[in-house]
Amino acid sequence: MAKIPMGDGGQLTPQTARTPAPSMTPLAQAPGPGRGVDDGGIGAAGARLGATASAIADQGLADIERARLKAEAEKKREAEKQAARAEQIQQLTAHAGIQTGLADLNDEITAKLTAGAIKKDDARKAWTEGSAKVLTDKVQSLPPDLAPLVTAQMQGLNGQLGNRLEDTIRKRDQQEADAGLLTYKESMQRFAGTDIEAATKQWEQTARTAGPAAGWTPEKVEKEVQGFRETVNYTRAYEMVSGARNSRGQLDVVEQAISKMDGLDPQKKAVLMDRTSAYKFSLDQRAEMQAARAARQAEASLKRAEATFQTFQSVSDKGLAMDPAYIDKVISQTAGTPYQAGVVQLAKQQQEAGGLASMPVPAQRAALDAIQAQIVREGNSPALSRRREQIEKVLNGAKTDIAKDPMRAYLERSSDAADFKPLDTSSIAGIAKSLAERAPIADRARQWSGGPVAPLTAEEIEPVRRVLDNLAPREKSAAIATLATTMGPQAAAGMAHQLNDKDRALSLAFGTAGAQTTEGRYVSELILKGSAAQKDGTSTKNAATADVKAGQWKRFLTEETAGLFPSQQLTEGVRDAALYIAHGMAAENGGKLAEKDMQRAVRLAVGGNIIEHNGKRLPLPAGLDEDALNKRLRAISPAEIALQAAGPDAKPADQFVRAAGVPVPVDQFVKSLPGAELSYAGPGKFNVMVNGRPVMSADGKRRITIGAQ
């Protein structure tokens, strides 16, 4: 019987059945005409066909039944799978809930335990009760048949978390033990300040016995023991260094003690040794600074003695009667004070360049001369060579700075910088007020530098110059006279020197500040007016018809001023001032200038008359002539010369001067003064000359100077 194909689900699948063809009757057997049909053969074929169809139908029904049964079996298996999965999910959900609950409970108790909010026993109790409750609550929602299984499965996790809690409790115990050891360690560190050996021993015993309970490994125990020993020894050594920091001798003792301390870390020992050396170096520097300060005070004392002597000399020169008590006072203040040779002595005592740099530049030169003389006497050595080089550097640095800016050079080397207030350039009155306040500083700067110093720094010159340039020549010359009077002649000379390279006419105006013509005009007005006239040509517009042609003015003035002064620089300054004055007079005279005007210009530039004295032309202050000078020379007493020659204790009969290197008694020298050769030494002052050499004091260190008045 043919099998009917079955589709999915036992359904019939359409298919064309092939039916076998019936057996053909041979033609010989086929009925022919007149032959009858064989009924038996047809019927058998039909019967067979029916049987075949019935068999096919039976087979199809059987297949359908099998398919149905198979489908039902598969549905049952799927339902069983779904039920198993649901049970598994329910079990996993219970697992997750219990795990989360136990983990959260464990974290909560651990946090409280770590923070110290709960005790160890309470933590264990809380875990036992809490974990049981989590299991009970979660298992209640499970089917009865799953509850025992899940409970059994979760007991392992419960145990693990319980062990973790115990680990936390153990760590907490170790932390408490560690904290206790730390507290004890700090106590022993304090105790070490009293008995370092006992403290070290007690800590070592405690660390070795209690350290393991605090979770310390053997390595940590040894590290703590060694660290304690090094720390307390370092603290002790540090306190020793700090306690001795103000004593050079104690520092030496401490340094030796530290070098023998075995309990110190080598690096820390090196640091302490360096600190000790630093303290010693600081003390050495402090001692040197104190020595330098004492030397400066000694120098100031010498300066006061010199100032006292100069005041005394000034009073003596005027011939005034002096109180015996005042004489005794001056003798007391100046007796035994070599204020000139003392500078050399001070330089010998001074060991550091800083002290030398604050000394006056002349003292620095004297110090250099002294060290060079010592080298000549004793021979050179590395120490002397270094000292000479050091002094030369200081001196050359001072000279370089003075050439650039004298006032700034002084301020950088003195304490006067704090009192050097800003310059008020709002007006001439403001400038004058500032200069008056600075005048004492400028005087000290002059004493330090050895030359005139203006009470202005180099950068302040230009603002002052701009204020002056806004004035007309007459007002400008009056302002210059005001400023020069405020500063004083030495500072005004310093001002002229600073202005020389920038503004020659203004420099010369300050050089003649205060000097007036017979008409009461300031000479500086003619200098300033002449400078302007020379630039714009108004002073030479008619010079071609003048007695002295413009091209001959400079040569004429050069001849008139030749030989008046020992310095070429001073001679050129007077000549240039006379030339500006000549231009100023020419501008006021229509561009013409006579020879008498040229001579007058020279007298105004000189500030007085020019005389012929003993074969040499000399400039005299205004108001003096040759007769006045001769009278003054005849009036000079031996006592006056003796005072210059040997000091206030000099006795004319016992003193002498050096003329051309030859000793000459003072009284004999005084008799020769009217016929002596004189050389300009400053306004109204002259050096006495013999054979072209100045007459010197007995020790050969001071020139004998004669005042014209």
Tab-separated table of C-alpha atoms in Angstrom, residues 198-462:
chain	number	residue	atom	x	y	z
A	198	ALA	CA	65.787	54.263	78.038
A	199	ALA	CA	63.184	55.507	75.561
A	200	THR	CA	64.851	53.663	72.688
A	201	LYS	CA	65.030	50.411	74.667
A	202	GLN	CA	61.397	50.564	75.810
A	203	TRP	CA	60.154	51.280	72.323
A	204	GLU	CA	62.188	48.439	70.847
A	205	GLN	CA	60.737	45.950	73.368
A	206	THR	CA	57.180	47.150	72.798
A	207	ALA	CA	57.504	47.134	69.011
A	208	ARG	CA	58.827	43.576	68.961
A	209	THR	CA	56.146	42.215	71.333
A	210	ALA	CA	53.075	44.221	70.322
A	211	GLY	CA	53.928	44.887	66.691
A	212	PRO	CA	52.700	41.519	65.335
A	213	ALA	CA	49.332	42.071	67.039
A	214	ALA	CA	49.058	45.270	65.062
A	215	GLY	CA	49.677	43.387	61.841
A	216	TRP	CA	53.308	44.444	61.558
A	217	THR	CA	55.540	42.206	59.540
A	218	PRO	CA	59.037	41.463	60.864
A	219	GLU	CA	60.404	43.872	58.306
A	220	LYS	CA	58.100	46.652	59.553
A	221	VAL	CA	59.030	45.927	63.159
A	222	GLU	CA	62.711	46.350	62.333
A	223	LYS	CA	61.973	49.464	60.294
A	224	GLU	CA	60.019	51.015	63.181
A	225	VAL	CA	62.758	50.200	65.673
A	226	GLN	CA	65.457	51.660	63.446
A	227	GLY	CA	63.308	54.644	62.458
A	228	PHE	CA	62.635	55.485	66.106
A	229	ARG	CA	66.315	55.342	66.922
A	230	GLU	CA	67.199	57.601	63.982
A	231	THR	CA	64.352	60.021	64.706
A	232	VAL	CA	65.100	60.580	68.385
A	233	ASN	CA	68.804	60.866	67.678
A	234	TYR	CA	68.102	63.365	64.881
A	235	THR	CA	65.798	65.355	67.176
A	236	ARG	CA	68.448	65.402	69.867
A	237	ALA	CA	71.140	66.432	67.405
A	238	TYR	CA	68.883	69.091	65.851
A	239	GLU	CA	68.143	70.574	69.279
A	240	MET	CA	71.853	70.558	70.049
A	241	VAL	CA	72.568	72.482	66.834
A	242	SER	CA	69.727	74.939	67.414
A	243	GLY	CA	70.750	75.508	71.009
A	244	ALA	CA	74.325	76.267	69.999
A	245	ARG	CA	73.540	78.397	66.938
A	246	ASN	CA	74.589	81.639	68.654
A	247	SER	CA	77.922	80.351	69.973
A	248	ARG	CA	80.859	79.629	67.707
A	249	GLY	CA	82.569	77.511	70.394
A	250	GLN	CA	79.457	75.471	71.223
A	251	LEU	CA	78.897	74.789	67.541
A	252	ASP	CA	82.377	73.300	67.311
A	253	VAL	CA	81.560	70.994	70.265
A	254	VAL	CA	78.202	69.994	68.761
A	255	GLU	CA	79.815	69.311	65.418
A	256	GLN	CA	82.227	66.870	67.059
A	257	ALA	CA	79.399	65.177	68.983
A	258	ILE	CA	77.250	64.714	65.891
A	259	SER	CA	80.131	63.240	63.938
A	260	LYS	CA	80.328	60.445	66.564
A	261	MET	CA	76.577	59.667	66.724
A	262	ASP	CA	75.965	56.193	65.249
A	263	GLY	CA	72.189	56.270	65.545
A	264	LEU	CA	71.766	58.972	62.908
A	265	ASP	CA	70.780	58.415	59.310
A	266	PRO	CA	73.858	59.326	57.211
A	267	GLN	CA	71.931	61.768	55.035
A	268	LYS	CA	70.362	63.495	58.031
A	269	LYS	CA	73.738	63.611	59.724
A	270	ALA	CA	75.131	65.332	56.645
A	271	VAL	CA	72.256	67.840	56.716
A	272	LEU	CA	72.927	68.628	60.389
A	273	MET	CA	76.624	69.023	59.741
A	274	ASP	CA	75.821	71.418	56.899
A	275	ARG	CA	73.457	73.357	59.170
A	276	THR	CA	76.189	73.586	61.797
A	277	SER	CA	78.622	74.885	59.202
A	278	ALA	CA	76.026	77.408	58.001
A	279	TYR	CA	75.501	78.696	61.552
A	280	LYS	CA	79.255	78.990	62.021
A	281	PHE	CA	79.580	80.844	58.734
A	282	SER	CA	76.720	83.161	59.733
A	283	LEU	CA	78.396	83.895	63.073
A	284	ASP	CA	81.669	84.553	61.278
A	285	GLN	CA	79.923	86.969	58.940
A	286	ARG	CA	78.160	88.667	61.852
A	287	ALA	CA	81.466	89.093	63.655
A	288	GLU	CA	83.021	90.504	60.509
A	289	MET	CA	80.099	92.899	60.019
A	290	GLN	CA	80.394	94.044	63.618
A	291	ALA	CA	84.086	94.585	63.103
A	292	ALA	CA	83.360	96.528	59.919
A	293	ARG	CA	80.706	98.582	61.717
A	294	ALA	CA	83.143	99.339	64.512
A	295	ALA	CA	85.694	100.389	61.912
A	296	ARG	CA	83.175	102.735	60.270
A	297	GLN	CA	82.323	104.211	63.640
A	298	ALA	CA	85.998	104.720	64.269
A	299	GLU	CA	86.239	106.407	60.902
A	300	ALA	CA	83.312	108.660	61.782
A	301	SER	CA	85.092	109.556	64.986
A	302	LEU	CA	88.147	110.509	62.958
A	303	LYS	CA	85.979	112.626	60.683
A	304	ARG	CA	84.468	114.418	63.667
A	305	ALA	CA	87.956	115.086	64.973
A	306	GLU	CA	89.006	116.451	61.582
A	307	ALA	CA	85.905	118.634	61.364
A	308	THR	CA	86.632	119.941	64.860
A	309	PHE	CA	90.163	120.783	63.815
A	310	GLN	CA	89.007	122.517	60.630
A	311	THR	CA	86.525	124.602	62.598
A	312	PHE	CA	89.262	125.490	65.043
A	313	GLN	CA	91.561	126.379	62.149
A	314	SER	CA	88.866	128.540	60.588
A	315	VAL	CA	88.402	130.503	63.810
A	316	SER	CA	92.150	130.806	64.209
A	317	ASP	CA	92.565	132.117	60.645
A	318	LYS	CA	90.122	134.926	61.424
A	319	GLY	CA	92.250	135.997	64.384
A	320	LEU	CA	89.363	135.841	66.853
A	321	ALA	CA	89.970	135.464	70.575
A	322	MET	CA	89.156	131.975	71.771
A	323	ASP	CA	87.984	130.796	75.156
A	324	PRO	CA	90.669	128.666	76.873
A	325	ALA	CA	87.977	126.117	77.683
A	326	TYR	CA	87.192	125.814	73.967
A	327	ILE	CA	90.908	125.379	73.201
A	328	ASP	CA	91.148	122.608	75.799
A	329	LYS	CA	88.094	120.943	74.283
A	330	VAL	CA	89.537	120.991	70.757
A	331	ILE	CA	92.877	119.678	72.004
A	332	SER	CA	91.045	116.874	73.805
A	333	GLN	CA	89.076	115.928	70.705
A	334	THR	CA	91.963	116.044	68.231
A	335	ALA	CA	95.069	115.179	70.244
A	336	GLY	CA	96.577	111.877	69.132
A	337	THR	CA	94.126	111.539	66.197
A	338	PRO	CA	95.994	111.022	62.906
A	339	TYR	CA	92.962	111.752	60.735
A	340	GLN	CA	94.994	111.561	57.586
A	341	ALA	CA	97.303	108.671	58.439
A	342	GLY	CA	94.411	107.078	60.298
A	343	VAL	CA	92.684	106.262	57.041
A	344	VAL	CA	95.597	103.996	56.130
A	345	GLN	CA	95.475	102.381	59.553
A	346	LEU	CA	91.740	101.800	59.172
A	347	ALA	CA	92.294	100.226	55.774
A	348	LYS	CA	94.784	97.786	57.371
A	349	GLN	CA	92.184	96.756	59.917
A	350	GLN	CA	89.422	96.373	57.369
A	351	GLN	CA	89.322	92.807	56.041
A	352	GLU	CA	86.305	92.809	53.779
A	353	ALA	CA	85.664	94.693	50.587
A	354	GLY	CA	82.210	95.770	51.809
A	355	GLY	CA	83.803	97.795	54.613
A	356	LEU	CA	86.341	99.273	52.216
A	357	ALA	CA	83.645	100.146	49.649
A	358	SER	CA	81.750	102.244	52.211
A	359	MET	CA	84.900	104.196	53.047
A	360	PRO	CA	85.693	107.453	51.201
A	361	VAL	CA	87.407	107.015	47.876
A	362	PRO	CA	90.526	108.847	49.101
A	363	ALA	CA	90.689	106.311	51.925
A	364	GLN	CA	90.448	103.538	49.372
A	365	ARG	CA	93.346	105.056	47.453
A	366	ALA	CA	95.291	105.301	50.709
A	367	ALA	CA	94.519	101.651	51.429
A	368	LEU	CA	95.818	100.691	48.002
A	369	ASP	CA	98.952	102.773	48.518
A	370	ALA	CA	99.447	101.126	51.906
A	371	ILE	CA	99.191	97.595	50.557
A	372	GLN	CA	101.561	98.469	47.700
A	373	ALA	CA	104.014	99.949	50.183
A	374	GLN	CA	103.759	96.792	52.274
A	375	ILE	CA	104.533	94.700	49.204
A	376	VAL	CA	107.595	96.860	48.548
A	377	ARG	CA	108.761	96.473	52.150
A	378	GLU	CA	107.966	92.815	52.748
A	379	GLY	CA	107.826	91.360	49.271
A	380	ASN	CA	104.769	90.060	47.462
A	381	SER	CA	102.755	87.044	48.533
A	382	PRO	CA	99.528	85.397	47.344
A	383	ALA	CA	97.624	86.927	50.272
A	384	LEU	CA	98.948	90.429	49.645
A	385	SER	CA	98.384	90.070	45.919
A	386	ARG	CA	94.774	89.044	46.472
A	387	ARG	CA	94.243	91.895	48.902
A	388	ARG	CA	95.678	94.397	46.448
A	389	GLU	CA	93.513	93.020	43.659
A	390	GLN	CA	90.440	93.246	45.897
A	391	ILE	CA	91.111	96.866	46.818
A	392	GLU	CA	91.833	97.751	43.185
A	393	LYS	CA	88.503	96.289	42.118
A	394	VAL	CA	86.623	98.211	44.793
A	395	LEU	CA	88.434	101.447	43.973
A	396	ASN	CA	88.040	101.060	40.201
A	397	GLY	CA	84.352	100.232	40.655
A	398	ALA	CA	83.862	103.369	42.739
A	399	LYS	CA	85.709	105.507	40.188
A	400	THR	CA	83.654	104.078	37.325
A	401	ASP	CA	80.364	104.661	39.132
A	402	ILE	CA	81.388	108.186	40.153
A	403	ALA	CA	82.197	109.016	36.532
A	404	LYS	CA	78.680	107.929	35.516
A	405	ASP	CA	76.635	109.264	38.422
A	406	PRO	CA	78.412	110.500	41.595
A	407	MET	CA	75.286	110.798	43.738
A	408	ARG	CA	73.965	107.374	42.745
A	409	ALA	CA	77.407	105.871	43.397
A	410	TYR	CA	77.367	107.311	46.926
A	411	LEU	CA	73.780	106.310	47.683
A	412	GLU	CA	74.525	102.747	46.694
A	413	ARG	CA	77.285	102.583	49.287
A	414	SER	CA	75.713	104.420	52.231
A	415	SER	CA	72.640	104.473	54.450
A	416	ASP	CA	71.611	107.911	53.143
A	417	ALA	CA	69.547	106.311	50.395
A	418	ALA	CA	66.617	105.976	52.816
A	419	ASP	CA	66.584	109.761	53.355
A	420	PHE	CA	66.997	110.651	49.677
A	421	LYS	CA	63.453	111.837	48.963
A	422	PRO	CA	62.006	112.202	45.417
A	423	LEU	CA	62.825	115.431	43.590
A	424	ASP	CA	59.986	117.976	43.266
A	425	THR	CA	60.184	119.346	39.693
A	426	SER	CA	56.845	121.157	39.738
A	427	SER	CA	58.596	124.538	39.987
A	428	ILE	CA	61.904	126.237	40.731
A	429	ALA	CA	60.753	126.654	44.334
A	430	GLY	CA	59.993	122.924	44.516
A	431	ILE	CA	63.423	122.047	43.092
A	432	ALA	CA	65.127	124.451	45.526
A	433	LYS	CA	63.286	122.896	48.474
A	434	SER	CA	64.353	119.385	47.423
A	435	LEU	CA	67.959	120.485	46.927
A	436	ALA	CA	68.023	122.138	50.348
A	437	GLU	CA	66.855	118.883	51.950
A	438	ARG	CA	69.482	116.940	50.037
A	439	ALA	CA	72.366	119.359	50.657
A	440	PRO	CA	73.738	117.459	53.714
A	441	ILE	CA	73.661	114.220	51.718
A	442	ALA	CA	75.498	115.907	48.846
A	443	ASP	CA	78.154	117.120	51.279
A	444	ARG	CA	78.667	113.604	52.627
A	445	ALA	CA	78.786	112.334	49.053
A	446	ARG	CA	81.499	114.903	48.324
A	447	GLN	CA	83.519	113.723	51.311
A	448	TRP	CA	83.100	110.127	50.186
A	449	SER	CA	83.944	110.670	46.497
A	450	GLY	CA	86.704	113.226	47.053
A	451	GLY	CA	85.124	115.677	44.597
A	452	PRO	CA	82.082	117.959	44.274
A	453	VAL	CA	78.754	116.150	43.961
A	454	ALA	CA	75.434	117.683	42.974
A	455	PRO	CA	72.428	116.666	45.104
A	456	LEU	CA	70.897	115.105	41.978
A	457	THR	CA	71.244	111.763	40.265
A	458	ALA	CA	72.098	111.602	36.577
A	459	GLU	CA	68.518	110.825	35.573
A	460	GLU	CA	67.223	113.827	37.529
A	461	ILE	CA	69.382	116.359	35.644
A	462	GLU	CA	67.194	116.333	32.532
